[in-house]
PDB file of C-alpha atoms in Angstrom:
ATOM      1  CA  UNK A  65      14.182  21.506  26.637  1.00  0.00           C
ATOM      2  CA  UNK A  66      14.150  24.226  23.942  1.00  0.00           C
ATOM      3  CA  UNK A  67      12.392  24.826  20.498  1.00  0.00           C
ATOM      4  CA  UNK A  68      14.382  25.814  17.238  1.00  0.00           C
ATOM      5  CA  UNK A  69      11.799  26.717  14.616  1.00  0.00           C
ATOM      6  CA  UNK A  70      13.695  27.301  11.137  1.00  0.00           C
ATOM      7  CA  UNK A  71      10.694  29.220   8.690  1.00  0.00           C
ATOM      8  CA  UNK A  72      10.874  28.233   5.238  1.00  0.00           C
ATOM      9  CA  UNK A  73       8.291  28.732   1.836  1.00  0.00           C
ATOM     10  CA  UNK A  74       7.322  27.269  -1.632  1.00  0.00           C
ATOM     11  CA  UNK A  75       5.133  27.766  -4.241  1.00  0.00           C
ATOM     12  CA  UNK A  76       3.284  25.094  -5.932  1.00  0.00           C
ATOM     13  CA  UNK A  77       0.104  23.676  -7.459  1.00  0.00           C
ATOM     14  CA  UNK A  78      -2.537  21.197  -6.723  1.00  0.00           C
ATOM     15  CA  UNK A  79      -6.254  20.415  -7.099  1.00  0.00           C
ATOM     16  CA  UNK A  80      -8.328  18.476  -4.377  1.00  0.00           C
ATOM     17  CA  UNK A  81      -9.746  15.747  -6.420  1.00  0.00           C
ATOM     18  CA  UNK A  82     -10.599  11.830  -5.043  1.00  0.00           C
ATOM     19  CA  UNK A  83     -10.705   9.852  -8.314  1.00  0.00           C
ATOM     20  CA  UNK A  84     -12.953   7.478  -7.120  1.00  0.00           C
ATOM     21  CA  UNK A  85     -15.301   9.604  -7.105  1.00  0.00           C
ATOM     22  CA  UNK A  86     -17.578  10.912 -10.037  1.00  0.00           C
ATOM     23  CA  UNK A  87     -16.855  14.463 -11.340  1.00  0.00           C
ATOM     24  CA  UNK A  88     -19.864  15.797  -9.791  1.00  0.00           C
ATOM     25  CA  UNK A  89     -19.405  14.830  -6.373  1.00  0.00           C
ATOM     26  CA  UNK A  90     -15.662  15.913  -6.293  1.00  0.00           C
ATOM     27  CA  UNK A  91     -17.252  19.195  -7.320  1.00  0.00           C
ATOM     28  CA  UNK A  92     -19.975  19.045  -4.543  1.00  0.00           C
ATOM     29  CA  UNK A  93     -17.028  18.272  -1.621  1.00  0.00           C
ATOM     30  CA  UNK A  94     -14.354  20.276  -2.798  1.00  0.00           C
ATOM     31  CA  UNK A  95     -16.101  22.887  -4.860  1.00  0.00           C
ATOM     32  CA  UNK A  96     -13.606  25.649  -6.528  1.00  0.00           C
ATOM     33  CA  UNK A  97     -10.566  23.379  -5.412  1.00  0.00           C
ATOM     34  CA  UNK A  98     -11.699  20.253  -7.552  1.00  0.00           C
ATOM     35  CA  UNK A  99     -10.574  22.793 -10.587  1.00  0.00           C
ATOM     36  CA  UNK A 100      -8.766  20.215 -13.174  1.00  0.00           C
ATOM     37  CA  UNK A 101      -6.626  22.327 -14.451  1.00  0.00           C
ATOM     38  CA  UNK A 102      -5.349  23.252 -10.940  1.00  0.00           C
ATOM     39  CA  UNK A 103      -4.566  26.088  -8.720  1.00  0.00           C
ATOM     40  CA  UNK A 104      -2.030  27.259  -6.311  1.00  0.00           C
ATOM     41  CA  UNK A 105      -0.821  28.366  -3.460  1.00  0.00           C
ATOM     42  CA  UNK A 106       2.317  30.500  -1.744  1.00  0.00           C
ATOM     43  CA  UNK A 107       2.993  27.951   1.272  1.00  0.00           C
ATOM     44  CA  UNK A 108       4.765  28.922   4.508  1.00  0.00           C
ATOM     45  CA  UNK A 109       6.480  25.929   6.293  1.00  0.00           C
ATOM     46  CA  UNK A 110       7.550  26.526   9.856  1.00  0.00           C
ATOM     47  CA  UNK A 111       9.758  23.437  11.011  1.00  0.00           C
ATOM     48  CA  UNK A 112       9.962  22.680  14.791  1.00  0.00           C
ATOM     49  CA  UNK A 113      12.898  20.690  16.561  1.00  0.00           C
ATOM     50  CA  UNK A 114      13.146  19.988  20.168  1.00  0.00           C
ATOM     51  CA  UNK A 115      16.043  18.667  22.599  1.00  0.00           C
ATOM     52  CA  UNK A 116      18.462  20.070  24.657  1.00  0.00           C
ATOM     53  CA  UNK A 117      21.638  22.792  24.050  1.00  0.00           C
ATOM     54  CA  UNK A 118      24.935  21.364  23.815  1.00  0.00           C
ATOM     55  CA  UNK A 119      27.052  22.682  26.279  1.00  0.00           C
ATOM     56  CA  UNK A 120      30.524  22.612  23.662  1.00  0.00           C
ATOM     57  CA  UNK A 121      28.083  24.493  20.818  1.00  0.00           C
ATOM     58  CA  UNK A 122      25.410  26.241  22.488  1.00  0.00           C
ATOM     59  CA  UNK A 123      23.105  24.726  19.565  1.00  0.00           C
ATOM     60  CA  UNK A 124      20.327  22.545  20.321  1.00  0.00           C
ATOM     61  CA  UNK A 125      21.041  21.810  16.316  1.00  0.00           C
ATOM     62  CA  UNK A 126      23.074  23.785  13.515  1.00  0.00           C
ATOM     63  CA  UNK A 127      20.354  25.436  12.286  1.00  0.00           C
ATOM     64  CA  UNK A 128      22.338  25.765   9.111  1.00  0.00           C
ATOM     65  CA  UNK A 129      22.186  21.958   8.547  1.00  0.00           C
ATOM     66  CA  UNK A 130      19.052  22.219   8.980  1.00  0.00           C
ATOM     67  CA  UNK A 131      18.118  24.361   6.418  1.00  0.00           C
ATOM     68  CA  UNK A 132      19.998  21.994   4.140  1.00  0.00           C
ATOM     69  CA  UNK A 133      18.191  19.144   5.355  1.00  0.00           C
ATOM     70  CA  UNK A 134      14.591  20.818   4.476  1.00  0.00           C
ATOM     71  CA  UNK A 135      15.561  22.343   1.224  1.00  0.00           C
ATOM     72  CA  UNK A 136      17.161  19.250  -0.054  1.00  0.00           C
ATOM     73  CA  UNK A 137      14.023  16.570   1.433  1.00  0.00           C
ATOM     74  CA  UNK A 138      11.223  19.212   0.862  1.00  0.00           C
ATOM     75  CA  UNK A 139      11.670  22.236  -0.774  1.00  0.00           C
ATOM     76  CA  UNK A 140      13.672  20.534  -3.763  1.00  0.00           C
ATOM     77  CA  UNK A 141      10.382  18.670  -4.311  1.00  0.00           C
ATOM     78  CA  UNK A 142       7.827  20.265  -3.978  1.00  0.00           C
ATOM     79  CA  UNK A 143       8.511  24.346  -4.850  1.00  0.00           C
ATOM     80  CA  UNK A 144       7.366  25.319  -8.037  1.00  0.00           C
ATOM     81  CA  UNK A 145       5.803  21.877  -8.672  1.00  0.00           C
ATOM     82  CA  UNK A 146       2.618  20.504  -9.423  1.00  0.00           C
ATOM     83  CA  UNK A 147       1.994  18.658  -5.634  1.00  0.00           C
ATOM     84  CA  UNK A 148      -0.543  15.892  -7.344  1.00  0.00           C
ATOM     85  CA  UNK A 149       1.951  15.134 -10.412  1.00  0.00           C
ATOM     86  CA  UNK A 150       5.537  15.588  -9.476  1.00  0.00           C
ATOM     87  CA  UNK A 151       5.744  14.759  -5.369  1.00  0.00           C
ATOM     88  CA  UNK A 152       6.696  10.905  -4.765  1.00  0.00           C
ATOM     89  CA  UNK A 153       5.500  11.443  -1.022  1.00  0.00           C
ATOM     90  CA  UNK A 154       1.963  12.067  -2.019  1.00  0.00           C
ATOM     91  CA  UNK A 155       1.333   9.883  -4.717  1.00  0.00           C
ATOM     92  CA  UNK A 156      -1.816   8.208  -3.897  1.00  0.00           C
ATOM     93  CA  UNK A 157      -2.535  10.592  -1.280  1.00  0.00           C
ATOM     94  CA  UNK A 158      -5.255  13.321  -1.684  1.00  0.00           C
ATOM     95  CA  UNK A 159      -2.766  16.610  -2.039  1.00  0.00           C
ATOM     96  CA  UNK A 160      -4.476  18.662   1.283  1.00  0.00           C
ATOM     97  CA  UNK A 161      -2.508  20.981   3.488  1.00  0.00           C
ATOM     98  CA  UNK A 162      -3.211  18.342   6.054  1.00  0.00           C
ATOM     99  CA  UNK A 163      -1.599  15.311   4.211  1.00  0.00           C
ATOM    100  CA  UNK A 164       1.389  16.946   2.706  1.00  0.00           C
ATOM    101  CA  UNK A 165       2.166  18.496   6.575  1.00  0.00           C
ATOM    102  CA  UNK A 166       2.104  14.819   7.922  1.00  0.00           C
ATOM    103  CA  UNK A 167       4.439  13.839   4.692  1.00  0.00           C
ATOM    104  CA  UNK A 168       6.872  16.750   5.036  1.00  0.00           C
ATOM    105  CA  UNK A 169       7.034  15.099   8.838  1.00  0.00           C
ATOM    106  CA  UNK A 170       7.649  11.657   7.215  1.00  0.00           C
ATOM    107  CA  UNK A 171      10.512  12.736   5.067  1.00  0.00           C
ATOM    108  CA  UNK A 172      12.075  15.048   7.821  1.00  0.00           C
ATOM    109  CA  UNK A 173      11.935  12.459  10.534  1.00  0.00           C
ATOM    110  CA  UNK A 174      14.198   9.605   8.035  1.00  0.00           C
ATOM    111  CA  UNK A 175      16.845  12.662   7.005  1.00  0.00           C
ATOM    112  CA  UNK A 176      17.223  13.815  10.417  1.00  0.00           C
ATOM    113  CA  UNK A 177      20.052  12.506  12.492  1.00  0.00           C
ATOM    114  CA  UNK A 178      18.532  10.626  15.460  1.00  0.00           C
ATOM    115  CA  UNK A 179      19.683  12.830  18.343  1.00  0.00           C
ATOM    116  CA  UNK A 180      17.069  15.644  16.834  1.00  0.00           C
ATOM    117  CA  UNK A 181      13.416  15.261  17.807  1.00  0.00           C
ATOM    118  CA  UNK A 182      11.359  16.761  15.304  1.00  0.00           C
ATOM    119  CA  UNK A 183       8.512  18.827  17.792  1.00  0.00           C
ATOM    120  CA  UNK A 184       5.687  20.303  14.781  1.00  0.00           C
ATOM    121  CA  UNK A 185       5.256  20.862  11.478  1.00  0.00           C
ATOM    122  CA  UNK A 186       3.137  23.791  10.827  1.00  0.00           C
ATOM    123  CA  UNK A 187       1.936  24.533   6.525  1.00  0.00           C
ATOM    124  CA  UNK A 188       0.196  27.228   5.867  1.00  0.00           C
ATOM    125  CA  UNK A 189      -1.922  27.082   3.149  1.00  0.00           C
ATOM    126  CA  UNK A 190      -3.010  30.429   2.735  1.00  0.00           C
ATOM    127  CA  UNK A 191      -2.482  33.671   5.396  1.00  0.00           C
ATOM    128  CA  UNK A 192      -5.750  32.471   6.898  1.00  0.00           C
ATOM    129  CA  UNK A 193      -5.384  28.787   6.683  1.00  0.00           C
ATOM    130  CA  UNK A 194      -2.589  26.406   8.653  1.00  0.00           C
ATOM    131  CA  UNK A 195      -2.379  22.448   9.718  1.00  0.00           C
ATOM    132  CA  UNK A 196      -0.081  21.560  12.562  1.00  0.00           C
ATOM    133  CA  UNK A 197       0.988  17.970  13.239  1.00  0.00           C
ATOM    134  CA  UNK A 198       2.825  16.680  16.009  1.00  0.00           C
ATOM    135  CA  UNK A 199       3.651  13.059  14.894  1.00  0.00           C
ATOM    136  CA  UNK A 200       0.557  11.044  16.710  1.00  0.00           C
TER     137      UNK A 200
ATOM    138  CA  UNK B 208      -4.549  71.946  -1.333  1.00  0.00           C
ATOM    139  CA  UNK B 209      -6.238  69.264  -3.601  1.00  0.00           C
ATOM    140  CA  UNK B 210      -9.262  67.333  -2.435  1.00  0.00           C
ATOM    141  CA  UNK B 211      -8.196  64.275  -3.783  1.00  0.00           C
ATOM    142  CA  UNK B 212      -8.583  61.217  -1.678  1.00  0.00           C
ATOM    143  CA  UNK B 213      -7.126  57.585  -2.250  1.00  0.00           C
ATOM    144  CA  UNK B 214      -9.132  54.548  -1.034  1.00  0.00           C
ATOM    145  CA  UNK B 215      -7.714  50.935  -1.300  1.00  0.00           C
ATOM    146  CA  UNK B 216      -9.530  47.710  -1.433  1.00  0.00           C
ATOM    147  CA  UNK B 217      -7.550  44.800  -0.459  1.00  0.00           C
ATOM    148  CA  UNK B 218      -8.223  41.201  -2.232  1.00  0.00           C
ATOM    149  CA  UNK B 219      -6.924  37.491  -2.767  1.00  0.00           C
ATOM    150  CA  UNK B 220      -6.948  35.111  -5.203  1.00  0.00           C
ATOM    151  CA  UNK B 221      -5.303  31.376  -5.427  1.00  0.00           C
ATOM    152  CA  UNK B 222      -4.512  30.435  -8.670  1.00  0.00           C
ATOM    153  CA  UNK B 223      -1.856  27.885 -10.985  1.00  0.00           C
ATOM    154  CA  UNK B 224       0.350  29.278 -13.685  1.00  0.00           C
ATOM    155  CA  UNK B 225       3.756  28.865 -15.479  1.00  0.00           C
ATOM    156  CA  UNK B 226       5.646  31.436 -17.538  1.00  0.00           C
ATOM    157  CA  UNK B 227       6.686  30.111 -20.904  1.00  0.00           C
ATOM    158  CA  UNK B 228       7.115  31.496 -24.506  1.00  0.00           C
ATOM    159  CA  UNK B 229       6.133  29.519 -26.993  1.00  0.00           C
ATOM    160  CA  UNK B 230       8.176  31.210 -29.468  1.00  0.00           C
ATOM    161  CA  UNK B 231      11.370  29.682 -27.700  1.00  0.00           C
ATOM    162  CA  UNK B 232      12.566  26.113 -27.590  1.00  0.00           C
ATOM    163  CA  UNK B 233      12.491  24.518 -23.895  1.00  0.00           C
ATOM    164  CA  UNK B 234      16.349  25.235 -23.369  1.00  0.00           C
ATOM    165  CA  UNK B 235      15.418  28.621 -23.816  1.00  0.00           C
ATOM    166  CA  UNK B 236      12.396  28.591 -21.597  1.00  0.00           C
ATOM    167  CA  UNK B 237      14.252  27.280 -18.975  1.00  0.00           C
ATOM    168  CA  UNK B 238      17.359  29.533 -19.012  1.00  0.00           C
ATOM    169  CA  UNK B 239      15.038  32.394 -18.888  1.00  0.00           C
ATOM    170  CA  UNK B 240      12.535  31.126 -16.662  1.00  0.00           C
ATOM    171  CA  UNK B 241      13.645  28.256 -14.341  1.00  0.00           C
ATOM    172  CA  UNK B 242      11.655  26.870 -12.511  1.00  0.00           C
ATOM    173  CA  UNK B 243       9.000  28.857 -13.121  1.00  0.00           C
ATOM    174  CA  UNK B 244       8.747  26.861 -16.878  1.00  0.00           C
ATOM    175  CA  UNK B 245       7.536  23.785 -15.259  1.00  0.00           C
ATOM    176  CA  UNK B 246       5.111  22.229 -17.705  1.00  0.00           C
ATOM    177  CA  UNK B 247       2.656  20.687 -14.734  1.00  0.00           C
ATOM    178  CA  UNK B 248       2.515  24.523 -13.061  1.00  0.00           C
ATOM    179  CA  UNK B 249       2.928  25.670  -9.844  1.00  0.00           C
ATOM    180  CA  UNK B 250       0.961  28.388  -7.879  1.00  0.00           C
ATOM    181  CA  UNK B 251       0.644  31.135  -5.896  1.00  0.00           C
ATOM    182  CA  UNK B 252      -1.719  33.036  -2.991  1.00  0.00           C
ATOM    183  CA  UNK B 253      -1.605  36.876  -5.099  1.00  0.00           C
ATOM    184  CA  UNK B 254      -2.755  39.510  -2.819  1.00  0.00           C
ATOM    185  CA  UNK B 255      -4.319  42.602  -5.295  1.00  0.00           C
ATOM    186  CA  UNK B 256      -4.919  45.755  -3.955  1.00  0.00           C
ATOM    187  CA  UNK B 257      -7.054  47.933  -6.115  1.00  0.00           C
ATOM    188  CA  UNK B 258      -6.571  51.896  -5.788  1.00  0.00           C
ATOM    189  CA  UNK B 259      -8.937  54.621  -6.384  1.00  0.00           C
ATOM    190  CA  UNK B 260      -8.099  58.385  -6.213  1.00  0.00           C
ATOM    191  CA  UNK B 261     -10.539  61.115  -6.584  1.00  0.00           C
ATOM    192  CA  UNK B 262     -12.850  63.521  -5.235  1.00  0.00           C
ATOM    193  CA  UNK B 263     -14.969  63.350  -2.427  1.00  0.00           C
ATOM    194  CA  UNK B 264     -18.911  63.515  -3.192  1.00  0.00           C
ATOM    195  CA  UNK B 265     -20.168  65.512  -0.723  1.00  0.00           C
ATOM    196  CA  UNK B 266     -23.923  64.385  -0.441  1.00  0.00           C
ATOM    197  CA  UNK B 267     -22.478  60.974   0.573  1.00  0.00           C
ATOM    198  CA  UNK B 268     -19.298  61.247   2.339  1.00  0.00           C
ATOM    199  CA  UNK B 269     -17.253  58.727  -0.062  1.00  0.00           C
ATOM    200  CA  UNK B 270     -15.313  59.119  -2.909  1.00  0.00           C
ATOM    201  CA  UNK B 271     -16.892  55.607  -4.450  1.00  0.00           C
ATOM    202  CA  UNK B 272     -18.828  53.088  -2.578  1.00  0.00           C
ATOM    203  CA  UNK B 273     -16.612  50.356  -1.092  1.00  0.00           C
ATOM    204  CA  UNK B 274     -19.065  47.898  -1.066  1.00  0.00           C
ATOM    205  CA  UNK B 275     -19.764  48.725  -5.383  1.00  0.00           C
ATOM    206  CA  UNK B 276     -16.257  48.851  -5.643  1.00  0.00           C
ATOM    207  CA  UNK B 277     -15.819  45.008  -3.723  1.00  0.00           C
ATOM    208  CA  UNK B 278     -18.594  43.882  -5.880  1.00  0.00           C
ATOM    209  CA  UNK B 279     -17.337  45.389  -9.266  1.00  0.00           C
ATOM    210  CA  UNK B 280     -13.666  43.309  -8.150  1.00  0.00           C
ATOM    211  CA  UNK B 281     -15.298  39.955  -7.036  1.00  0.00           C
ATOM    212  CA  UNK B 282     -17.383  39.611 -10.214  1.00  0.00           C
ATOM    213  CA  UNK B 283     -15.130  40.831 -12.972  1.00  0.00           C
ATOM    214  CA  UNK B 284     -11.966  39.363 -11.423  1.00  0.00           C
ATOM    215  CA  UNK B 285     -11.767  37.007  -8.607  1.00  0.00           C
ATOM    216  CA  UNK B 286     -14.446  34.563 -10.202  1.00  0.00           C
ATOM    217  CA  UNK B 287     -12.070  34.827 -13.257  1.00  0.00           C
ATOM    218  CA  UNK B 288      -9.044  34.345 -11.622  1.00  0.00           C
ATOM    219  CA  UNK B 289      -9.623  32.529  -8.609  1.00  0.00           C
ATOM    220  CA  UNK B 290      -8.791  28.645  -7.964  1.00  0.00           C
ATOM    221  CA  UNK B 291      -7.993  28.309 -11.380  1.00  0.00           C
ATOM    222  CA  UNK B 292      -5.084  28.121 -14.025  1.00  0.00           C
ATOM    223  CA  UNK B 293      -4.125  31.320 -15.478  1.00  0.00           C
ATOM    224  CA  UNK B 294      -2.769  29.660 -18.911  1.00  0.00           C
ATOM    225  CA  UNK B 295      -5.392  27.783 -19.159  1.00  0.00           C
ATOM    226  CA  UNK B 296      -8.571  28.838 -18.215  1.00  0.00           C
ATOM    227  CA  UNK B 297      -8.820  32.698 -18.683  1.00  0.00           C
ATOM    228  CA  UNK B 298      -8.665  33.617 -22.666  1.00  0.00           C
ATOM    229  CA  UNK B 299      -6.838  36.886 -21.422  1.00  0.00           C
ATOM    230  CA  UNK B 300      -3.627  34.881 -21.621  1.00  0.00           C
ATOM    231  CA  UNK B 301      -4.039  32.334 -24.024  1.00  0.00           C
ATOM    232  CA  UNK B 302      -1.296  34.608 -25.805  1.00  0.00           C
ATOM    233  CA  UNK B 303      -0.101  36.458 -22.879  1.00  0.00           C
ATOM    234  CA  UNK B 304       2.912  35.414 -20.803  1.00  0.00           C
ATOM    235  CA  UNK B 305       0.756  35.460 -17.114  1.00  0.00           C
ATOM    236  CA  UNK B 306       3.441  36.896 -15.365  1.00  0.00           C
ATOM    237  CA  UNK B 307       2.659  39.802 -12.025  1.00  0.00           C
ATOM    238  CA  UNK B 308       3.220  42.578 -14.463  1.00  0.00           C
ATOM    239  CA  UNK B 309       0.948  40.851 -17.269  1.00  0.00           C
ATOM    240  CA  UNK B 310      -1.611  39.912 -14.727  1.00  0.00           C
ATOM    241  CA  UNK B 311      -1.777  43.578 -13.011  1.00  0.00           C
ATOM    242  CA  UNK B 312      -1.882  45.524 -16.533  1.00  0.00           C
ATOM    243  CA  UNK B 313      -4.899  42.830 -17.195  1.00  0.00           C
ATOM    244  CA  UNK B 314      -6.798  43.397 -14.135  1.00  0.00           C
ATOM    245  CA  UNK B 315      -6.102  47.201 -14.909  1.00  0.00           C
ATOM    246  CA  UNK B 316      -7.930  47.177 -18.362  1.00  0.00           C
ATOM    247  CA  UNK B 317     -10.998  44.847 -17.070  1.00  0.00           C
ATOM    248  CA  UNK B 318     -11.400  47.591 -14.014  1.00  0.00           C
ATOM    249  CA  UNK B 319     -10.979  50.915 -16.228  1.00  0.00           C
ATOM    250  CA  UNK B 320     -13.784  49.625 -18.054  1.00  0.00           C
ATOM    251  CA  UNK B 321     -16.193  48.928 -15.101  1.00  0.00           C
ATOM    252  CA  UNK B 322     -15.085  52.545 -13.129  1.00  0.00           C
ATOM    253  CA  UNK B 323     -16.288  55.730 -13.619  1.00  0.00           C
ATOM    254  CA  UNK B 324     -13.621  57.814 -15.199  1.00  0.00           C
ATOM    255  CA  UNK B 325     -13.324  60.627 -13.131  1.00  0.00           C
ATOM    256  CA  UNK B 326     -11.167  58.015 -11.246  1.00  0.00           C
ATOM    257  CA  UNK B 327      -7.811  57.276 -11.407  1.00  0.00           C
ATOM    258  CA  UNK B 328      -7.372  53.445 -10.581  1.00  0.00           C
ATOM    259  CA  UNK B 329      -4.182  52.357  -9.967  1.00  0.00           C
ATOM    260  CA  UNK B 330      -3.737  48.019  -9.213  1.00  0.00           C
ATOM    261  CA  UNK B 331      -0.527  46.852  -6.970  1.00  0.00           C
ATOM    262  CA  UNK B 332      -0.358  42.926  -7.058  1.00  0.00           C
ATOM    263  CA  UNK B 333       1.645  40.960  -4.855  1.00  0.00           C
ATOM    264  CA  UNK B 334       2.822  37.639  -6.491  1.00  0.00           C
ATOM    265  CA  UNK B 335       4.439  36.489  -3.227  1.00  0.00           C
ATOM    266  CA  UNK B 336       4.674  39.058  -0.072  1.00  0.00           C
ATOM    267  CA  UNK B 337       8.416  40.014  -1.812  1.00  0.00           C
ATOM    268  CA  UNK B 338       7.582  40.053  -4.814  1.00  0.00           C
ATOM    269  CA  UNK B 339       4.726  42.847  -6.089  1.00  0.00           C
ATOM    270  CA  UNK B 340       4.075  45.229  -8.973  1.00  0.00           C
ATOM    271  CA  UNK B 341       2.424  48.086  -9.676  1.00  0.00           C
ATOM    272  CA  UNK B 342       0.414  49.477 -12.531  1.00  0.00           C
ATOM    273  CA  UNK B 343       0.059  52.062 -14.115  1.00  0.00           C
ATOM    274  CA  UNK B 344       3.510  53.349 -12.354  1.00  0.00           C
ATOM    275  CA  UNK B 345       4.232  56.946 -12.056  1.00  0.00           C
TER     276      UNK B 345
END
């Protein structure tokens, strides 16, 4: 079994903000990030794919097809977007790091061809701040 | 030799903003801007590094306190700029396109003011880690 890990990065905005909730206690939970006119955030997305080499290729996947496959399921929608407004993934999701790595997942997994695995998503958020998810 | 010294303090703020002229109709805006036009924003982690050159004062070692200089930063420019929307909620560019160059040449002017000025100040700002600027350049 090997690991192909294809590293790729958008920009975008968002504000953490549960609308059931009052204005004052979205302030209280998510403090600065409640902001309602938004802020933003360089992401880095590392994409991880598992399975075995093919013998004829030497590939465990083209990792050039790959790079198509996440700029034209992800990074089409969501760089230079507003994550809250624009994404059809996350509507009716709160827009955290967390939820948008297991949606990235979700969207990857359908436009993958079934003989790759999909291993890890891993979003950072900021330098300092990254979600992983593994699918369970 | 000169006894100048440079010291660097090293800061980040999250914050939305789009690039648009008002002055130009959207097909405009978007031919010169792209993406980066989108009405609903999008964002960016900037990275600032703040530059001060001068001379050493020798009854305390430093050429300026580093813990002054992280306060003077934090309260006249990360709690302006940080986790919010540049175009919207900082009057410095209600008429000002917030682009890197814009932004560095504004945190510039709000720092000259605050610094003693004996100093030279220079402010590098990194938009994304490929993209930075630099002002004043020389």
């Amino acid at each position: 079994m090997v690991y192909l890990t294809r590293i790729e990065h958008f920009n975008a905005a968002h504000k953490l903000y549960n609308p059931g909730w009052s204005r004052e206690k979205n302030e209280e939970v998510f403090g600065k990030c409640a902001n309602e006119n938004w802020h933003g955030h360089n992401y880095e997305l590392y994409v991880t794919i598992k399975g075995v080499v093919n013998p004829d290729t030497g590939f465990l996947y083209d990792a050039k097809k790959l790079s198509i496959i996440i700029k034209e399921n992800i990074l089409d929608k969501l760089d230079h977007k507003n994550l809250n407004v624009e994404v059809d993934f996350l509507k009716d999701k709160m827009c955290s790091t967390e939820n948008l790595a297991e949606g990235i997942w979700k969207q990857l997994e359908k436009a993958l061809p079934t003989e790759v695995k999909l291993h890890s998503i891993k979003l950072y958020e900021t330098p300092r701040i990254y979600v992983e998810y593994f699918g369970d | 030799m000169s006894n100048k010294v440079a010291v660097f303090r090293k800061e980040h703020f999250n914050a939305a903003h789009r690039l648009h002229n008002p002055g130009w109709d959207e097909n405009k805006n978007n031919a010169v801007f792209g993406k980066c036009n989108n009405p609903n924003f999008h964002g960016h982690n900037y990275d600032l590094i703040v530059k001060v050159v001068g001379e050493i004062d020798p009854e305390t070692g430093f050429l300026i306190d580093m813990k002054v200089l992280s306060d003077m930063i934090r309260e006249n420019v990360l709690e302006k700029f940080d986790h919010k929307n540049l175009n919207l909620d900082t009057p410095e560019f209600e008429n000002l396109n917030p682009t890197a160059e814009n932004i560095a040449m504004v945190i510039y002017n709000i720092l000259r003011k605050k610094l003693d000025e004996k100093l030279y100040l220079q402010i590098r700002l990194y938009e994304t880690e490929r993209n930075f600027v630099e002002y004043p350049a020389n």
